[in-house]
Amino acid sequence: MPRHKESFLAKNLLTMLTVAGVLGGTILGCVLRNAQQEPWTPRQVMYLQFPGDIFLRMLKALIIPLLVSSVIGAIGSLDLSLSKKIAARSIIFYATTTVCAVILGIILVITIRPGTSAAADYADVKYTKPAVRQVLTQDTLLDLIRNLFPPNLVHATIAQTQTKLIVPENATGIPLENWKFVEVYEGTTNVLGLVVFGVVMGISLGMMGERGKPLLVFFETLSEAMMIITSWVIWISPLGVFFLVSAKVMETESFGDLVGRLGLYFMTVMLGLFLHGFGTLSVIYFVCTRTLPFTTIGKLSQVLVTAFGTASSSATMPITIQTLDRMGVDPRVTRFVIPVGATINMDGTALYEAVAAIFIAQFRSIPLSFGQVVAVSITATAASIGAAGIPQAGLVTMVMVLDTVGLPAEDVTLILAVDWLLDRFRTTINVMCDSLGARLVDMLSKGELGRVSDNDKNNADPHELVEIAKDTTHI
């Protein structure tokens, strides 16, 4: 019995420490915010957040070598027919969950109508208009396609393509479509381009057979080395999350104002995220695997807490991969599905952007036709795919959704007060969906993965392969 307790503590110590980091950071932030009459200066907040920033930098430093080596190693070790099936299952799962998230968000915001009740609270409030980048929906979609094919792989590790509109001298009355434009590079990793390169390289190494083995072994070894480094870094996560959360709480002016003015909007998004995470995803998971996902979600507690603390699905990716490996998910599946999911699968962001756009329309008393609601749903889906896996990246793509409804971009300020907190919850849902997707694809591909392994040994009996397939696909 004591041995069992010791084993339980050893397996859950990191998770408990990370949860303690979130709770402790929240408490410290509240205490410091109320410890003096004058608000804390940005420099003082920066000093407190500094250890958390170092933790984030360490995680982000792992992303590129882990991403490239994992994708190439995973694809290269599969046969082409199996990699096609895994890719198809992953994309179908991600597309289905994203569409369901958007539809759920639209139903909730139209039913609850949080913007109608919030308008009175904002009647006497003045806003500072932020400098928001003007953007066209079609430009954002074309940039997404451009980034799939980076012209320079080295440059893709630090920048991605972005279309920038040049403001004319007299912009009044000139539609955005007639503005001049130029392609610039935004200082963030082009994850989509690196994933595409990794997939193509992995396929080519798989086709080369024995000649491609040395290079394939190199990437597989690099992936294993990065996972070892990741295991060192994640033990710093409780401390990093503690300082990140406490600094963010210190920056919040008033929780009372946050709940009072935007409470119904906040609760609408939270309800949507909860229903999608524990309702929609659970139903899809059960229908596909005939098992309930709650045991799997429980084992993902460390990943989810880290996602909440960092508010970045990309930064959480190394921990996600390692956790799924420990859960027994085939590494060939994990190293393909998770990087792709962290890049294109943003269920929480899609739901949030659909709710936010219609909330702002309700707040401005602008009626939306059925066609406009459909346009919001499509744009929110596309915007979520284009959103970077970094904190509050959804605010950038939110402008695209507002443009679809014909709302001014500066209305983003209406939701800024609660966005930092909602960002953490929607990132948690994003990461949970990625992880469940990897688990689902692994379970559906169990028999095929087993056949690949046996065929590689060149000594399996065909009748045994049939039995293995039957056993491993039985759920």
Coordinates of C-alpha atoms in Angstrom, one line a residue:
M1 CA 0.0 0.0 0.0
P2 CA 2.7 2.6 0.8
R3 CA 4.4 1.6 -2.4
H4 CA 1.2 2.4 -4.3
K5 CA 0.9 5.8 -2.6
E6 CA 4.6 6.6 -3.4
S7 CA 4.0 5.7 -7.0
F8 CA 1.0 7.9 -7.2
L9 CA 2.9 10.9 -5.8
A10 CA 5.8 10.3 -8.1
K11 CA 3.5 10.2 -11.2
N12 CA 1.5 13.3 -10.2
L13 CA 4.0 15.4 -8.4
L14 CA 4.7 17.7 -11.4
T15 CA 1.0 18.2 -12.1
M16 CA 0.3 19.1 -8.5
L17 CA 3.2 21.5 -8.5
T18 CA 2.0 23.2 -11.7
V19 CA -1.5 23.6 -10.3
A20 CA 0.0 25.0 -7.1
G21 CA 1.9 27.4 -9.4
V22 CA -1.3 28.7 -11.0
L23 CA -3.1 29.1 -7.7
G24 CA -0.1 30.6 -6.0
G25 CA 0.5 33.0 -8.8
T26 CA -3.2 34.1 -8.7
I27 CA -3.0 34.7 -5.0
L28 CA 0.3 36.6 -5.2
G29 CA -1.0 38.7 -8.0
C30 CA -4.1 39.7 -6.1
V31 CA -2.1 40.5 -2.9
L32 CA 0.5 42.6 -4.8
R33 CA -2.2 44.5 -6.7
N34 CA -4.0 45.5 -3.5
A35 CA -0.8 46.1 -1.5
Q36 CA -0.4 49.7 -2.6
Q37 CA -2.7 52.5 -3.7
E38 CA -0.7 53.4 -6.8
P39 CA -0.8 50.9 -9.7
W40 CA 2.4 48.9 -10.3
T41 CA 4.6 50.3 -13.1
P42 CA 5.2 48.2 -16.2
R43 CA 8.8 47.9 -15.2
Q44 CA 7.9 46.5 -11.8
V45 CA 5.5 44.0 -13.5
M46 CA 8.3 43.1 -15.9
Y47 CA 10.6 42.3 -13.0
L48 CA 8.1 39.9 -11.5
Q49 CA 7.3 38.3 -14.9
F50 CA 11.0 37.9 -15.8
P51 CA 11.4 34.2 -14.5
G52 CA 8.3 33.3 -16.4
D53 CA 9.6 34.9 -19.6
I54 CA 12.8 32.9 -19.2
F55 CA 10.7 29.7 -19.0
L56 CA 8.8 30.7 -22.1
R57 CA 12.0 31.4 -24.0
M58 CA 13.3 27.9 -23.1
L59 CA 10.2 26.3 -24.3
K60 CA 10.1 28.3 -27.6
A61 CA 13.7 27.4 -28.2
L62 CA 12.7 23.8 -28.4
I63 CA 9.9 24.3 -30.9
I64 CA 11.8 24.4 -34.3
P65 CA 14.3 21.5 -33.7
L66 CA 11.5 19.4 -32.1
L67 CA 9.0 20.3 -34.8
V68 CA 11.1 19.5 -37.8
S69 CA 12.8 16.4 -36.5
S70 CA 9.5 15.0 -35.1
V71 CA 7.6 15.5 -38.4
I72 CA 10.4 14.1 -40.6
G73 CA 11.0 11.2 -38.3
A74 CA 7.3 10.3 -38.0
I75 CA 6.5 10.5 -41.7
G76 CA 9.8 8.9 -42.8
S77 CA 9.2 5.8 -40.6
L78 CA 5.7 5.2 -42.0
D79 CA 4.8 3.7 -45.3
L80 CA 3.1 6.1 -47.7
S81 CA -0.4 4.4 -47.5
L82 CA -0.4 4.7 -43.7
S83 CA 0.8 8.3 -43.6
K84 CA -2.0 9.2 -46.0
K85 CA -4.6 7.6 -43.7
I86 CA -3.2 9.2 -40.6
A87 CA -3.1 12.6 -42.3
A88 CA -6.7 12.2 -43.6
R89 CA -8.0 11.1 -40.1
S90 CA -6.3 14.0 -38.4
I91 CA -7.6 16.7 -40.9
I92 CA -11.1 15.3 -40.8
F93 CA -11.1 15.3 -37.0
Y94 CA -9.7 18.8 -36.8
A95 CA -12.1 20.2 -39.4
T96 CA -15.1 18.6 -37.8
T97 CA -14.3 19.9 -34.3
T98 CA -13.6 23.4 -35.5
V99 CA -16.8 23.6 -37.4
C100 CA -18.7 22.3 -34.4
A101 CA -17.0 24.8 -32.1
V102 CA -18.0 27.8 -34.4
I103 CA -21.6 26.6 -34.7
L104 CA -21.9 26.1 -30.9
G105 CA -20.5 29.6 -30.3
I106 CA -22.9 31.2 -32.7
I107 CA -25.9 29.4 -31.2
L108 CA -25.0 30.4 -27.7
V109 CA -24.3 34.1 -28.5
I110 CA -27.5 34.4 -30.5
T111 CA -29.5 32.7 -27.7
I112 CA -28.0 34.5 -24.7
R113 CA -27.4 37.9 -26.5
P114 CA -24.7 39.2 -24.1
G115 CA -24.1 42.3 -26.2
T116 CA -27.6 43.6 -25.7
S117 CA -27.3 43.8 -21.9
A118 CA -23.7 45.0 -22.0
A119 CA -24.4 48.0 -24.1
A120 CA -26.0 50.0 -21.2
D121 CA -22.9 49.4 -19.0
Y122 CA -20.7 50.9 -21.7
A123 CA -22.8 54.0 -22.4
D124 CA -20.5 56.4 -20.6
V125 CA -17.2 54.7 -21.2
K126 CA -14.6 56.1 -23.6
Y127 CA -12.1 54.0 -25.4
T128 CA -8.6 54.5 -26.6
K129 CA -8.5 53.3 -30.2
P130 CA -5.5 51.0 -30.7
A131 CA -3.3 51.0 -33.8
V132 CA -4.9 48.0 -35.5
R133 CA -3.6 46.6 -38.8
Q134 CA -6.0 47.0 -41.7
V135 CA -6.6 43.7 -43.3
L136 CA -8.7 42.0 -46.0
T137 CA -10.2 38.6 -45.5
Q138 CA -8.8 37.4 -48.9
D139 CA -5.3 38.7 -48.0
T140 CA -5.3 36.7 -44.8
L141 CA -6.4 33.5 -46.7
L142 CA -3.8 34.0 -49.4
D143 CA -1.1 34.6 -46.8
L144 CA -2.1 31.3 -45.2
I145 CA -1.4 29.6 -48.5
R146 CA 1.8 31.5 -49.2
N147 CA 3.2 30.4 -45.8
L148 CA 2.7 26.8 -46.8
F149 CA 5.5 27.3 -49.3
P150 CA 8.3 29.4 -47.8
P151 CA 10.9 30.6 -50.3
N152 CA 13.6 30.3 -47.7
L153 CA 13.6 27.6 -45.0
V154 CA 16.1 29.4 -42.8
H155 CA 14.1 32.6 -42.9
A156 CA 10.9 30.6 -42.2
T157 CA 12.3 29.8 -38.7
I158 CA 12.0 33.5 -37.8
A159 CA 9.4 35.1 -40.0
Q160 CA 6.2 34.4 -42.0
T161 CA 4.7 36.3 -44.9
Q162 CA 2.0 38.9 -44.3
T163 CA 0.2 41.3 -46.7
K164 CA 0.3 44.9 -45.5
L165 CA -2.0 47.5 -46.9
I166 CA -0.4 50.9 -47.5
V167 CA -2.7 53.7 -46.2
P168 CA -3.2 56.3 -49.0
E169 CA -2.9 60.0 -48.4
N170 CA -6.6 60.5 -48.4
A171 CA -8.0 57.2 -47.2
T172 CA -11.5 58.5 -46.6
G173 CA -14.0 57.0 -49.0
I174 CA -11.4 54.7 -50.7
P175 CA -12.3 51.0 -50.1
L176 CA -9.6 48.7 -48.8
E177 CA -9.6 46.7 -52.0
N178 CA -8.2 49.8 -53.8
W179 CA -5.3 50.4 -51.4
K180 CA -1.8 49.5 -52.5
F181 CA -0.3 46.5 -50.8
V182 CA 3.1 45.0 -50.1
E183 CA 4.3 41.7 -48.8
V184 CA 6.2 42.0 -45.5
Y185 CA 7.6 39.5 -43.0
E186 CA 6.2 39.2 -39.5
G187 CA 8.6 38.2 -36.8
T188 CA 7.2 34.9 -35.9
T189 CA 8.0 31.3 -36.9
N190 CA 6.3 30.1 -40.0
V191 CA 5.2 26.8 -38.5
L192 CA 3.0 25.9 -41.4
G193 CA 5.9 26.1 -43.9
L194 CA 8.2 24.0 -41.6
V195 CA 5.5 21.3 -41.2
V196 CA 5.0 21.1 -45.0
F197 CA 8.7 20.8 -45.5
G198 CA 8.9 18.2 -42.8
V199 CA 6.1 16.1 -44.4
V200 CA 7.7 16.3 -47.9
M201 CA 11.2 15.5 -46.5
G202 CA 9.8 12.6 -44.5
I203 CA 7.9 11.2 -47.5
S204 CA 11.1 11.4 -49.7
L205 CA 13.2 9.6 -47.1
G206 CA 10.6 6.9 -46.8
M207 CA 10.6 6.4 -50.6
M208 CA 14.4 6.2 -50.6
G209 CA 14.4 3.1 -48.5
E210 CA 17.9 2.0 -47.2
R211 CA 19.6 5.0 -48.8
G212 CA 17.5 7.4 -46.8
K213 CA 18.1 5.5 -43.5
P214 CA 21.2 7.5 -42.3
L215 CA 19.4 10.9 -42.6
L216 CA 16.2 9.5 -41.1
V217 CA 18.1 8.1 -38.1
F218 CA 19.7 11.5 -37.7
F219 CA 16.3 13.2 -37.4
E220 CA 14.9 10.4 -35.1
T221 CA 17.9 10.8 -32.8
L222 CA 17.5 14.6 -32.8
S223 CA 13.9 14.2 -31.9
E224 CA 14.8 11.9 -29.0
A225 CA 17.4 14.3 -27.8
M226 CA 15.0 17.2 -27.9
M227 CA 12.5 15.2 -25.8
I228 CA 15.1 14.6 -23.2
I229 CA 15.8 18.3 -23.0
T230 CA 12.1 18.9 -22.9
S231 CA 11.8 16.7 -19.8
W232 CA 14.4 18.9 -18.1
V233 CA 12.6 22.1 -19.0
I234 CA 9.1 21.0 -17.9
W235 CA 10.3 20.6 -14.3
I236 CA 10.7 24.4 -14.3
S237 CA 7.1 24.9 -15.5
P238 CA 5.6 25.3 -12.0
L239 CA 7.9 28.2 -11.2
G240 CA 7.5 29.7 -14.7
V241 CA 3.7 29.5 -14.6
F242 CA 3.7 31.0 -11.1
F243 CA 5.4 34.2 -12.2
L244 CA 3.5 34.4 -15.6
V245 CA 0.1 34.2 -13.9
S246 CA 1.0 36.5 -11.0
A247 CA 2.3 39.2 -13.3
K248 CA -0.9 39.0 -15.5
V249 CA -3.1 39.3 -12.5
M250 CA -1.2 42.4 -11.4
E251 CA -1.9 44.1 -14.7
T252 CA -5.6 43.7 -14.4
E253 CA -7.1 47.0 -13.1
S254 CA -10.2 45.6 -11.5
F255 CA -11.8 42.1 -11.4
G256 CA -15.1 43.8 -10.4
D257 CA -15.2 45.8 -13.6
L258 CA -14.1 42.8 -15.6
V259 CA -17.1 40.7 -14.3
G260 CA -19.6 43.6 -14.1
R261 CA -19.2 45.0 -17.5
L262 CA -18.2 42.0 -19.6
G263 CA -19.6 39.3 -17.3
L264 CA -22.3 37.9 -19.6
Y265 CA -19.9 37.9 -22.6
F266 CA -17.3 36.2 -20.5
M267 CA -19.7 33.6 -19.3
T268 CA -21.0 33.0 -22.8
V269 CA -17.5 32.2 -24.1
M270 CA -16.7 30.1 -21.0
L271 CA -20.0 28.1 -21.4
G272 CA -19.1 27.5 -25.1
L273 CA -15.6 26.3 -24.3
F274 CA -16.9 24.0 -21.5
L275 CA -19.6 22.5 -23.7
H276 CA -17.3 22.0 -26.6
G277 CA -14.4 20.6 -24.5
F278 CA -16.5 18.2 -22.4
G279 CA -19.5 17.8 -24.6
T280 CA -18.8 18.0 -28.4
L281 CA -15.3 16.6 -28.2
S282 CA -16.4 13.8 -25.9
V283 CA -19.3 12.8 -28.2
I284 CA -17.0 12.8 -31.3
Y285 CA -14.3 10.9 -29.4
F286 CA -16.9 8.3 -28.1
V287 CA -18.5 7.8 -31.5
C288 CA -15.1 7.2 -33.2
T289 CA -13.5 5.0 -30.4
R290 CA -16.5 3.7 -28.3
T291 CA -14.6 4.9 -25.2
L292 CA -15.1 7.9 -23.0
P293 CA -12.3 10.5 -23.1
F294 CA -12.4 11.5 -19.4
T295 CA -9.6 9.1 -18.4
T296 CA -7.4 10.4 -21.1
I297 CA -8.2 14.0 -20.2
G298 CA -7.3 13.2 -16.6
K299 CA -3.9 12.0 -17.8
L300 CA -3.4 15.3 -19.7
S301 CA -3.7 17.4 -16.6
Q302 CA 0.0 18.5 -16.7
V303 CA -0.4 19.5 -20.4
L304 CA -3.6 21.4 -19.8
V305 CA -2.3 23.3 -16.8
T306 CA 0.8 24.3 -18.7
A307 CA -1.4 25.5 -21.7
F308 CA -3.4 27.6 -19.2
G309 CA -0.3 29.1 -17.7
T310 CA 1.6 29.9 -20.9
A311 CA -1.5 30.7 -23.1
S312 CA 0.5 29.2 -26.0
S313 CA -0.3 26.0 -27.8
S314 CA 3.1 26.1 -29.6
A315 CA 5.0 26.6 -26.3
T316 CA 3.0 23.6 -24.8
M317 CA 3.8 21.3 -27.8
P318 CA 7.0 19.7 -26.4
I319 CA 5.2 18.8 -23.2
T320 CA 2.2 17.5 -25.1
I321 CA 4.3 15.2 -27.2
Q322 CA 6.2 13.8 -24.2
T323 CA 3.0 13.3 -22.2
L324 CA 1.3 11.4 -25.0
D325 CA 4.4 9.3 -25.5
R326 CA 4.2 8.3 -21.8
M327 CA 0.5 7.5 -22.3
G328 CA 1.4 4.9 -25.0
V329 CA 0.4 6.8 -28.1
D330 CA 2.5 5.7 -31.0
P331 CA 5.3 8.3 -31.5
R332 CA 4.8 8.1 -35.3
V333 CA 1.3 9.4 -34.7
T334 CA 2.2 11.9 -32.0
R335 CA 5.0 13.6 -33.9
F336 CA 2.8 14.2 -36.9
V337 CA -0.6 14.9 -35.4
I338 CA 0.5 17.3 -32.6
P339 CA 2.6 19.7 -34.7
V340 CA -0.2 19.9 -37.3
G341 CA -2.8 20.4 -34.6
A342 CA -0.8 23.1 -32.8
T343 CA -0.7 24.9 -36.1
I344 CA -4.1 24.6 -37.7
N345 CA -6.5 23.3 -35.0
M346 CA -7.8 26.2 -32.9
D347 CA -11.3 25.2 -31.7
G348 CA -11.3 27.5 -28.8
T349 CA -10.1 30.5 -30.9
A350 CA -12.7 29.8 -33.6
L351 CA -15.5 29.7 -31.0
Y352 CA -14.3 32.8 -29.3
E353 CA -14.0 34.8 -32.5
A354 CA -17.5 33.9 -33.6
V355 CA -18.9 34.9 -30.2
A356 CA -16.9 38.1 -30.0
A357 CA -17.9 39.3 -33.5
I358 CA -21.6 38.8 -32.9
F359 CA -21.3 40.2 -29.4
I360 CA -19.9 43.4 -30.8
A361 CA -22.6 43.6 -33.5
Q362 CA -25.2 43.2 -30.7
F363 CA -23.5 45.9 -28.7
R364 CA -23.6 48.3 -31.7
S365 CA -27.3 47.3 -32.3
I366 CA -26.4 46.1 -35.8
P367 CA -28.7 43.3 -36.9
L368 CA -27.1 40.5 -38.8
S369 CA -28.7 38.6 -41.6
F370 CA -28.4 34.8 -41.9
G371 CA -25.9 35.3 -44.7
Q372 CA -23.7 37.5 -42.5
V373 CA -23.9 34.9 -39.7
V374 CA -22.7 32.3 -42.1
A375 CA -19.9 34.6 -43.3
V376 CA -18.9 35.1 -39.7
S377 CA -18.7 31.3 -39.1
I378 CA -16.7 30.7 -42.3
T379 CA -14.3 33.6 -41.5
A380 CA -13.9 32.6 -37.9
T381 CA -13.0 29.1 -39.0
A382 CA -10.4 30.4 -41.5
A383 CA -9.1 33.0 -39.0
S384 CA -8.5 30.3 -36.4
I385 CA -6.4 28.3 -38.8
G386 CA -4.3 31.4 -39.5
A387 CA -3.9 32.3 -35.9
A388 CA -0.4 31.8 -34.5
G389 CA -0.1 29.5 -31.5
I390 CA 1.1 32.4 -29.3
P391 CA -0.6 34.4 -26.5
Q392 CA -3.5 36.6 -27.7
A393 CA -2.7 35.9 -31.4
G394 CA -6.5 35.7 -31.8
L395 CA -6.8 39.5 -31.5
V396 CA -5.0 39.9 -34.8
T397 CA -7.3 37.6 -36.7
M398 CA -10.3 39.0 -34.8
V399 CA -9.9 42.1 -37.1
M400 CA -10.6 39.9 -40.1
V401 CA -13.8 38.6 -38.6
L402 CA -15.0 42.1 -37.7
D403 CA -14.3 43.2 -41.2
T404 CA -16.6 40.5 -42.5
V405 CA -19.5 41.9 -40.5
G406 CA -18.6 45.5 -41.4
L407 CA -17.6 46.5 -37.9
P408 CA -14.8 48.9 -37.2
A409 CA -11.5 47.3 -36.1
E410 CA -11.2 49.5 -33.1
D411 CA -14.2 47.7 -31.5
V412 CA -11.7 45.1 -30.5
T413 CA -11.1 47.3 -27.4
L414 CA -14.5 46.3 -26.1
I415 CA -13.2 42.8 -25.2
L416 CA -9.6 43.6 -24.4
A417 CA -10.3 43.7 -20.6
V418 CA -11.1 40.0 -20.5
D419 CA -9.2 38.7 -23.5
W420 CA -6.0 37.8 -21.6
L421 CA -8.0 35.5 -19.3
L422 CA -10.2 34.0 -22.0
D423 CA -7.1 33.4 -24.1
R424 CA -5.8 31.0 -21.4
F425 CA -9.0 29.0 -21.4
R426 CA -9.4 28.8 -25.1
T427 CA -5.7 27.7 -25.4
T428 CA -6.4 25.0 -22.9
I429 CA -9.3 23.7 -25.1
N430 CA -7.1 24.0 -28.2
V431 CA -4.4 21.8 -26.7
M432 CA -7.0 19.3 -25.3
C433 CA -8.5 18.9 -28.7
D434 CA -5.0 18.3 -30.2
S435 CA -4.2 15.7 -27.6
L436 CA -7.6 13.9 -28.0
G437 CA -7.1 14.0 -31.8
A438 CA -3.7 12.3 -31.5
R439 CA -5.2 9.6 -29.1
L440 CA -8.2 9.1 -31.5
V441 CA -6.0 8.7 -34.6
D442 CA -3.7 6.4 -32.7
M443 CA -6.6 4.1 -31.7
L444 CA -8.1 4.1 -35.2
S445 CA -4.7 3.3 -36.7
K446 CA -3.6 0.7 -34.2
G447 CA -4.0 -2.3 -36.5
E448 CA -2.2 -0.6 -39.4
L449 CA 0.6 0.7 -37.2
G450 CA 1.1 -2.9 -35.9
R451 CA 1.2 -4.3 -39.5
V452 CA 3.8 -1.7 -40.5
S453 CA 6.0 -2.7 -37.5
D454 CA 5.7 -6.4 -38.4
N455 CA 6.3 -5.9 -42.1
D456 CA 9.5 -4.0 -41.3
K457 CA 10.8 -7.1 -39.5
N458 CA 10.1 -9.1 -42.7
N459 CA 9.2 -12.2 -40.7
A460 CA 5.5 -11.9 -39.8
D461 CA 3.0 -14.5 -40.8
P462 CA 0.1 -13.1 -42.8
H463 CA -2.5 -15.0 -40.6
E464 CA -0.9 -13.5 -37.5
L465 CA -1.1 -10.0 -39.0
V466 CA -4.9 -10.4 -39.5
E467 CA -5.3 -11.5 -35.8
I468 CA -3.2 -8.6 -34.6
A469 CA -5.2 -6.2 -36.6
K470 CA -8.4 -7.6 -35.1
D471 CA -7.1 -7.4 -31.6
T472 CA -5.7 -3.9 -31.8
T473 CA -8.7 -2.4 -33.5
H474 CA -11.1 -3.8 -31.0
I475 CA -12.2 -1.0 -28.7

